[in-house]
XYZ file of C-alpha atoms in Angstrom:
409
model
C -111.229 -59.252 -7.815
C -110.101 -56.546 -5.364
C -107.578 -57.421 -2.671
C -108.726 -57.583 0.936
C -107.324 -54.852 3.183
C -104.957 -55.766 6.006
C -107.345 -54.468 8.672
C -110.345 -56.390 7.287
C -108.282 -59.556 6.952
C -107.074 -59.301 10.544
C -110.630 -58.772 11.826
C -111.814 -61.894 9.996
C -108.942 -63.961 11.310
C -109.280 -62.812 14.919
C -113.020 -63.560 14.895
C -112.196 -67.283 14.601
C -110.201 -67.429 17.849
C -111.107 -67.350 21.534
C -109.105 -67.135 24.754
C -107.777 -70.572 25.668
C -108.626 -72.305 28.910
C -106.821 -71.671 32.172
C -104.183 -73.970 33.617
C -101.921 -73.796 36.669
C -98.140 -74.041 36.548
C -95.324 -73.803 39.069
C -93.958 -70.335 39.729
C -90.479 -71.181 38.441
C -91.951 -72.079 35.026
C -94.145 -69.017 34.638
C -91.844 -66.310 33.260
C -93.198 -65.032 29.944
C -96.576 -66.700 30.479
C -99.850 -64.743 30.471
C -101.846 -64.527 33.687
C -105.357 -65.965 33.443
C -106.731 -64.134 36.485
C -105.928 -61.233 38.788
C -103.576 -61.859 41.698
C -104.703 -60.356 45.004
C -102.377 -59.982 47.962
C -103.117 -62.633 50.573
C -101.235 -60.695 53.239
C -99.714 -57.337 54.056
C -96.190 -56.616 52.870
C -94.027 -56.211 54.805
C -95.561 -58.855 57.013
C -94.318 -57.079 60.144
C -92.526 -53.902 61.197
C -88.853 -54.478 60.417
C -85.522 -52.716 60.216
C -84.213 -51.365 56.929
C -80.669 -51.120 58.323
C -78.127 -53.028 60.367
C -78.034 -51.076 63.620
C -79.702 -50.668 66.990
C -83.421 -50.477 67.715
C -84.374 -48.004 70.428
C -86.761 -45.283 71.510
C -86.165 -42.106 69.533
C -86.927 -39.992 72.605
C -83.872 -41.495 74.353
C -81.416 -40.061 71.832
C -82.813 -36.620 70.965
C -79.684 -35.000 72.415
C -77.186 -37.437 70.871
C -74.318 -35.964 68.860
C -70.725 -36.681 67.945
C -69.524 -34.634 70.935
C -72.393 -35.700 73.208
C -72.932 -39.446 72.664
C -75.651 -41.210 74.601
C -74.884 -44.669 75.999
C -77.604 -47.330 76.160
C -77.459 -50.921 77.459
C -77.973 -53.572 74.757
C -80.555 -56.073 75.977
C -81.383 -58.184 72.904
C -79.889 -59.454 69.640
C -82.315 -59.755 66.699
C -81.062 -61.346 63.479
C -83.301 -61.635 60.416
C -85.730 -64.524 60.832
C -85.835 -64.364 64.646
C -88.626 -62.829 66.688
C -87.569 -60.428 69.470
C -87.515 -61.871 72.968
C -87.491 -58.595 74.892
C -89.889 -55.666 75.150
C -87.647 -52.599 75.025
C -87.990 -50.247 77.935
C -87.068 -46.584 77.988
C -83.284 -46.285 77.955
C -82.633 -49.707 76.306
C -81.408 -50.774 72.863
C -81.337 -54.006 70.850
C -78.915 -54.930 68.086
C -80.923 -55.597 64.940
C -80.152 -56.765 61.408
C -81.729 -55.630 58.136
C -85.134 -57.256 57.691
C -85.393 -58.405 61.301
C -88.670 -57.798 63.198
C -88.748 -54.608 65.242
C -88.940 -55.327 68.991
C -91.967 -54.047 70.936
C -91.240 -50.682 72.505
C -88.832 -49.538 69.766
C -89.811 -46.746 67.411
C -86.546 -46.048 65.562
C -83.379 -47.741 64.348
C -79.962 -46.072 64.455
C -77.569 -47.374 61.752
C -74.474 -49.089 63.087
C -72.357 -46.419 61.359
C -73.747 -43.835 63.790
C -72.594 -45.766 66.859
C -69.310 -46.790 68.467
C -69.873 -50.445 67.633
C -67.043 -51.143 65.203
C -66.816 -54.929 65.393
C -69.035 -55.838 62.444
C -67.470 -59.169 61.556
C -69.788 -62.191 61.272
C -70.398 -63.714 64.697
C -69.322 -60.570 66.572
C -70.383 -60.739 70.205
C -73.233 -58.601 71.456
C -71.877 -55.477 73.213
C -73.010 -54.727 76.740
C -73.738 -51.140 75.732
C -73.601 -48.881 72.694
C -72.920 -45.197 72.259
C -75.220 -43.309 69.893
C -73.628 -40.371 68.039
C -76.674 -39.014 66.227
C -80.285 -38.259 67.083
C -82.952 -40.454 65.483
C -86.308 -39.314 64.193
C -89.455 -41.202 65.152
C -89.837 -44.122 62.711
C -86.324 -43.751 61.300
C -85.118 -46.779 59.270
C -88.266 -48.776 59.994
C -90.365 -50.477 57.303
C -93.881 -50.566 58.692
C -96.214 -53.506 58.101
C -98.326 -53.058 54.974
C -96.486 -49.999 53.640
C -95.782 -51.755 50.318
C -98.940 -53.828 49.881
C -102.210 -54.137 51.765
C -104.042 -57.440 52.179
C -106.565 -57.864 49.341
C -104.871 -55.334 47.080
C -104.776 -56.166 43.349
C -101.121 -56.798 42.481
C -100.963 -58.387 39.023
C -103.683 -58.420 36.399
C -105.123 -61.012 34.051
C -103.696 -60.630 30.573
C -100.213 -59.466 31.499
C -97.064 -61.387 30.620
C -95.066 -62.277 33.680
C -91.600 -60.751 33.994
C -88.787 -61.644 36.370
C -89.861 -58.951 38.844
C -93.435 -60.272 38.730
C -92.191 -63.733 39.688
C -90.334 -62.156 42.596
C -93.531 -60.433 43.685
C -95.470 -63.704 43.518
C -92.760 -65.424 45.531
C -92.928 -62.660 48.143
C -96.670 -63.290 48.403
C -96.094 -67.035 48.709
C -97.845 -67.903 45.426
C -96.424 -71.238 44.296
C -99.028 -72.178 41.662
C -99.713 -69.546 39.014
C -102.956 -69.402 36.967
C -102.093 -68.866 33.304
C -103.690 -69.443 29.915
C -102.367 -72.624 28.401
C -99.955 -72.341 25.513
C -101.522 -72.301 22.037
C -100.664 -75.449 20.080
C -99.529 -74.394 16.615
C -98.861 -76.964 13.897
C -96.023 -75.606 11.747
C -95.596 -76.735 8.140
C -93.158 -75.766 5.404
C -93.663 -76.900 1.840
C -91.615 -77.067 -1.315
C -89.653 -79.642 -3.300
C -86.720 -77.239 -3.288
C -86.270 -77.259 0.497
C -83.336 -79.148 2.015
C -82.981 -79.764 5.778
C -80.168 -77.951 7.542
C -77.087 -80.154 7.842
C -77.492 -81.882 4.492
C -75.518 -80.828 1.418
C -77.327 -78.724 -1.159
C -77.787 -80.204 -4.592
C -78.393 -78.195 -7.730
C -81.569 -76.117 -7.588
C -82.137 -76.698 -3.869
C -82.166 -74.242 -0.932
C -82.201 -74.701 2.818
C -85.461 -74.653 4.776
C -85.500 -71.211 6.406
C -89.083 -70.627 7.478
C -89.297 -73.608 9.830
C -86.612 -71.943 11.929
C -87.752 -68.333 11.619
C -91.420 -69.061 12.257
C -90.591 -71.625 14.923
C -88.524 -69.051 16.796
C -91.272 -66.443 16.492
C -93.870 -68.903 17.792
C -91.704 -69.931 20.714
C -90.984 -66.313 21.642
C -94.731 -65.586 21.500
C -95.425 -68.387 23.981
C -96.651 -71.221 21.768
C -96.254 -74.978 21.846
C -95.114 -76.093 18.394
C -96.318 -79.228 16.635
C -93.678 -79.690 13.905
C -95.158 -81.017 10.667
C -91.845 -80.856 8.819
C -91.476 -80.092 5.126
C -94.103 -81.358 2.683
C -93.358 -82.066 -0.940
C -95.314 -80.214 -3.596
C -98.058 -82.808 -3.974
C -101.583 -82.862 -2.537
C -100.886 -86.281 -1.007
C -97.784 -85.084 0.858
C -99.583 -82.021 2.149
C -102.559 -84.072 3.388
C -100.227 -86.532 5.104
C -98.426 -83.715 6.911
C -101.652 -81.996 7.963
C -102.956 -85.235 9.474
C -100.652 -84.676 12.484
C -102.272 -81.284 13.144
C -105.511 -82.715 14.548
C -104.791 -81.490 18.115
C -103.682 -77.994 17.067
C -105.338 -74.672 17.832
C -103.858 -73.243 14.637
C -102.174 -74.614 11.521
C -99.470 -72.302 10.189
C -97.814 -72.981 6.859
C -95.430 -71.161 4.572
C -95.298 -71.357 0.763
C -97.668 -73.261 -1.492
C -100.417 -70.645 -1.316
C -99.578 -68.558 -4.380
C -100.528 -69.098 -8.044
C -97.766 -71.490 -9.090
C -98.478 -74.790 -10.826
C -97.163 -76.657 -7.768
C -98.791 -74.547 -5.038
C -101.258 -77.119 -3.692
C -101.847 -76.038 -0.081
C -104.677 -73.648 -0.939
C -106.381 -76.330 -3.020
C -106.108 -78.877 -0.207
C -107.650 -76.411 2.243
C -110.545 -75.727 -0.135
C -111.267 -79.426 -0.694
C -110.752 -80.632 2.896
C -112.187 -77.620 4.691
C -113.148 -74.029 4.011
C -111.251 -71.141 2.446
C -112.228 -67.801 3.984
C -110.031 -65.522 1.883
C -106.889 -65.456 -0.215
C -104.586 -62.557 -1.113
C -104.152 -59.335 0.848
C -103.470 -55.765 -0.217
C -100.034 -55.739 1.382
C -96.355 -55.888 0.521
C -94.622 -58.210 1.150
C -96.909 -61.201 1.702
C -99.844 -60.644 -0.657
C -100.694 -64.376 -1.164
C -101.844 -64.895 2.416
C -104.491 -67.586 2.905
C -106.941 -68.033 5.768
C -109.456 -70.786 6.262
C -110.187 -73.957 8.224
C -108.815 -77.418 7.656
C -111.068 -80.017 9.262
C -112.378 -77.310 11.613
C -108.886 -76.141 12.643
C -108.060 -72.515 11.755
C -105.416 -72.311 9.057
C -103.111 -69.433 8.115
C -100.942 -69.882 5.044
C -98.078 -67.429 4.709
C -96.138 -66.646 1.561
C -92.946 -68.634 1.125
C -90.324 -65.921 0.730
C -88.523 -65.491 4.087
C -89.345 -61.818 4.579
C -92.948 -62.324 3.486
C -93.343 -65.114 6.025
C -91.784 -62.986 8.773
C -93.940 -59.950 8.044
C -97.061 -62.083 7.669
C -96.407 -63.545 11.092
C -96.008 -60.130 12.683
C -99.142 -58.717 11.039
C -101.529 -61.653 11.439
C -100.197 -64.521 13.535
C -98.813 -62.632 16.517
C -102.157 -60.890 17.209
C -103.891 -64.302 16.990
C -101.514 -65.751 19.578
C -102.028 -62.777 21.878
C -105.814 -63.220 21.648
C -105.630 -66.953 22.418
C -103.475 -66.173 25.449
C -105.839 -63.459 26.644
C -102.958 -61.000 26.543
C -103.776 -57.387 27.337
C -100.648 -56.044 25.695
C -100.380 -54.803 22.130
C -98.939 -57.336 19.719
C -96.484 -54.724 18.446
C -94.863 -51.629 19.945
C -95.743 -48.631 17.761
C -93.586 -45.502 17.439
C -93.200 -42.593 15.024
C -90.023 -41.741 13.117
C -88.826 -39.359 10.412
C -87.458 -40.660 7.127
C -83.833 -39.931 6.281
C -84.476 -40.665 2.595
C -87.399 -40.670 0.147
C -89.217 -43.964 -0.275
C -91.325 -45.502 -3.011
C -94.215 -47.954 -2.729
C -96.676 -49.555 -5.150
C -99.843 -48.449 -3.371
C -100.265 -51.592 -1.280
C -99.959 -51.354 2.518
C -96.221 -51.861 2.818
C -93.981 -53.048 5.633
C -90.445 -51.832 4.969
C -87.369 -52.984 6.824
C -85.619 -50.091 8.537
C -83.132 -49.115 11.201
C -84.380 -46.591 13.770
C -82.022 -44.369 15.746
C -82.135 -41.242 17.910
C -80.341 -37.991 17.167
C -80.851 -34.618 18.869
C -84.007 -35.821 20.576
C -85.628 -37.048 17.364
C -86.199 -40.620 16.150
C -85.095 -41.270 12.550
C -85.599 -44.195 10.187
C -83.445 -45.375 7.307
C -84.105 -48.373 5.108
C -81.822 -51.377 5.497
C -81.131 -51.925 1.833
C -83.019 -53.797 -0.849
C -86.623 -54.525 0.106
C -87.084 -57.698 -1.950
C -89.062 -60.371 -0.120
C -86.217 -62.865 -0.484
C -83.610 -60.565 1.067
C -83.534 -61.778 4.669
C -80.271 -59.963 5.425
C -82.061 -56.618 5.304
C -84.384 -58.010 8.005
C -81.364 -59.034 10.073
C -80.113 -55.440 9.877
C -83.514 -53.950 10.757
C -84.838 -53.069 14.184
C -88.235 -51.899 12.910
C -90.831 -52.217 10.188
C -92.078 -48.991 8.634
C -95.791 -49.104 7.828
C -96.700 -47.266 4.638
C -100.497 -46.896 4.311
C -102.371 -48.165 1.251
C -102.636 -45.789 -1.725
C -99.400 -44.035 -0.706
C -96.810 -44.476 -3.452
C -94.076 -42.145 -2.277
C -92.938 -40.178 0.759
C -90.236 -37.506 0.895
C -87.248 -37.203 3.196
C -88.413 -35.874 6.562
C -91.895 -37.387 6.366
C -93.108 -38.902 9.622
C -94.110 -42.561 9.470
C -95.440 -45.222 11.815
C -93.077 -48.023 12.752
C -93.241 -51.310 14.633
C -90.259 -51.995 16.846
C -88.703 -55.427 16.342
C -86.459 -55.236 19.419
């Protein structure tokens, strides 16, 4: 039986998922979440004409002849801190002290920075001077931020499908948006299996190893924006696997690692076949060939290979795109770049994902492998900042060949 290609497998998997429903969360909880609808500006920004400098608001025509040797003196008739509306309509020949961000008084059409005046007492609480000397001419509109110059009312600011960054939260706060429409987090039931697995913190006995994938996959799911339903570690028996999967009834996806290969104690695939539907098993890829996809009691199920690197790569290739689709994300699941090999590489003809370190030199991006590429060698993944993608049927590439890479950082 021929192995299913990576692209065909991903298409089949993605076809079983839809964008999740919208929910509303508080702004301070929304960083990293995916917007469920466009955000339109409910007001102009700035909201009003305001000063971009600490200085003096005035009429530019009054100071056209001002210079260091020919200062022009103006009476100061108002004091306008940020947050206070002006109380005086400036007349020709008048000035008002104004702070950064404060509303521009009617009649003013320029602001002269305090550094270009004789007002030297800039300590907090300094008294308003009776008059000020201006040492430099001001252009019309100088140091004024006009209403609506940044954003116009009704303008589209943020778009459905984008992940919210810190600066996006600041923009929403500036617009007064307290409740943010986002797609709810996908609920992913996470299961590890294997009699050999020992929980972290307990001593290892002979023949045992620590449970790695619960932590690696859990971290990947959390970073992708998922809510995790921990199913723990199931023993290598059909009964233990069924008992663990029982807690997954509210999940959008069941994700397991190990137990899907051809070993005598790999029961997860059999349980899925008997309790649900198996869509496909085994992919033409390295590492991670024994990938399983199906449905367990109508819940989509992805079973990753048990070796740590296989589980990691399987997540990046198949699970991350599923999460992005459920969230309605418009961004690519992976960042794709091109790099030149610093050494020849060998493959077995399967679509291969090789751990590598990418670096720049003389304006060119280069890639070197991070050591042994065995699927149990997690340290080479720790050292990597990218995965090189070697297409199917390619068994070798020479030094200098250009390859596609996914950035991991």
